[in-house]
Amino acid sequence: MSLERHWANRLATKISKMLGGEAAGGILLIAVAIAAILAANSPLQHAYHDLFHDKLPWTPVYKLDTLHLWINDGLMAIFFFVVGLEIKREILDGELSDARRRRLPVLAAAAGMLAPAVVYLAVAGTAQPMQRGWAIPAATDIAFAVGVLALLGKRVPASLRLFLLTVAIVDDLGAVTIIAIFYTAEIKLAWGVGGLLFLIALIAANRYRLHSYLLFGVLGLGLWFCVLNSGIHATIAGVLAAFCVPLSVSKGGDSMLLRLEHALVPWNSYLIVPVFGFANAGVALGGIGMEGLLDPIPLGVMLGLFLGKQVGILAAIVASDRIGFAPKPEGASWSQLWGMSVLCGIGFTMSLFIGALAFPRYPILVEEAKLGVLVGSLLSSLLGYAILRLSTTPAPGEKAMESPAEPGDPKLP
């Protein structure tokens, strides 16, 4: 059965169209963040906190005994599974599959992670525990950034949108690597070996073309459970499982990876990420206050996202173009590339997630990091939109910008 005819893909497509496409995803995240902040600073603040942090009366997984843990370690594993699918597709059959085309996005993404970390450490310092937050401003929220870009419609050249997507994909790969290396607790050997066995089984299933959704689902769930108990963050299991999903297209035009990605992306954008955002973006300002934004952690996170991202990415593009390493995206002006670089400072989902991992024993520091993420992301979205709005004017009669084919679209090879 072809991708476009499968019921899960048809349902996913209908959901995406019903909710208004890419722009709707960014608008939804803004609404969710506002709702979370209002809930955390209203008479509902205790109900909001208790909803996510009170012990559940029963849980099938003893380590996940609150709704907040189920969201951050359970639902977000699915989020990272979809991220892993996107990364694998891009590396094997997308913009990152060509060495010449991936030079600039990889360089820009690397600079866009290094510069914010340097800015953060310069402001917050290298003493513990503040030093552990260096990676918070290093991540870009794809859905949010692309959503803001989509609001500009045909004003933005297709090459700029594609470049932003590619940089964000590489950025996600970097964020996953950082989580695995720098935010992993002491590994429990027995559970780690169990996870390795499940991973080997997934690789074997791919190798021997056992393309059964049930088999991959059971093995993936086993991998997640072992990783959850091993000390490695459970979301890493989502990425590892995704890398084992076959991409090869059958004679009937079917591909397990493309079908899963196409079916899960709308659920990721319109359910999982908003639920995560609502559960994690609620900053209780009563204990911090907006004046707290000048404290080292929130100020470092905010400046890392707002200044570090744009400086790092734009400097990498300029330097690469000037020395002939890789030319800037065709059809994009320098002012448009600046606006795109600023939009990469929208951290939100990934930054909130890393913030919770950075300070597990210091709830007040997690709240401060949230404040920096929200303000930095807000400033980046407003300035990035303004720059692109002022630097682009649609030509009379110009056709709307055509979006690249979605996963599972028949236009894909």
mmCIF file with all atom_site columns, C-alpha atoms in Angstrom, residues 28 49-50 57 89 121 126 144 168 194 210 233 244-245 265 300 320:
data_model
loop_
_atom_site.group_PDB
_atom_site.id
_atom_site.type_symbol
_atom_site.label_atom_id
_atom_site.label_alt_id
_atom_site.label_comp_id
_atom_site.label_asym_id
_atom_site.label_entity_id
_atom_site.label_seq_id
_atom_site.pdbx_PDB_ins_code
_atom_site.Cartn_x
_atom_site.Cartn_y
_atom_site.Cartn_z
_atom_site.occupancy
_atom_site.B_iso_or_equiv
_atom_site.pdbx_formal_charge
_atom_site.auth_seq_id
_atom_site.auth_comp_id
_atom_site.auth_asym_id
_atom_site.auth_atom_id
_atom_site.pdbx_PDB_model_num
ATOM 1  C CA . LEU A 1 28  ? -0.043 27.142 19.093 1.00 0.00 ? 28  LEU A CA 1
ATOM 2  C CA . HIS A 1 49  ? 1.751  22.452 39.996 1.00 0.00 ? 49  HIS A CA 1
ATOM 3  C CA . ASP A 1 50  ? -0.125 19.568 41.617 1.00 0.00 ? 50  ASP A CA 1
ATOM 4  C CA . PRO A 1 57  ? -2.208 6.805  42.390 1.00 0.00 ? 57  PRO A CA 1
ATOM 5  C CA . ARG A 1 89  ? 16.127 10.846 6.252  1.00 0.00 ? 89  ARG A CA 1
ATOM 6  C CA . LEU A 1 121 ? 29.437 30.907 30.359 1.00 0.00 ? 121 LEU A CA 1
ATOM 7  C CA . THR A 1 126 ? 31.939 28.485 35.244 1.00 0.00 ? 126 THR A CA 1
ATOM 8  C CA . PHE A 1 144 ? 8.493  27.481 16.476 1.00 0.00 ? 144 PHE A CA 1
ATOM 9  C CA . ALA A 1 168 ? 17.762 23.083 12.757 1.00 0.00 ? 168 ALA A CA 1
ATOM 10 C CA . GLY A 1 194 ? 19.659 -4.936 28.265 1.00 0.00 ? 194 GLY A CA 1
ATOM 11 C CA . LEU A 1 210 ? 11.663 -7.670 8.993  1.00 0.00 ? 210 LEU A CA 1
ATOM 12 C CA . HIS A 1 233 ? 18.057 9.803  29.585 1.00 0.00 ? 233 HIS A CA 1
ATOM 13 C CA . CYS A 1 244 ? 17.054 1.544  13.038 1.00 0.00 ? 244 CYS A CA 1
ATOM 14 C CA . VAL A 1 245 ? 13.827 2.147  11.075 1.00 0.00 ? 245 VAL A CA 1
ATOM 15 C CA . VAL A 1 265 ? 4.860  14.765 12.637 1.00 0.00 ? 265 VAL A CA 1
ATOM 16 C CA . GLY A 1 300 ? 23.034 34.078 30.285 1.00 0.00 ? 300 GLY A CA 1
ATOM 17 C CA . SER A 1 320 ? 32.223 30.494 4.665  1.00 0.00 ? 320 SER A CA 1
#
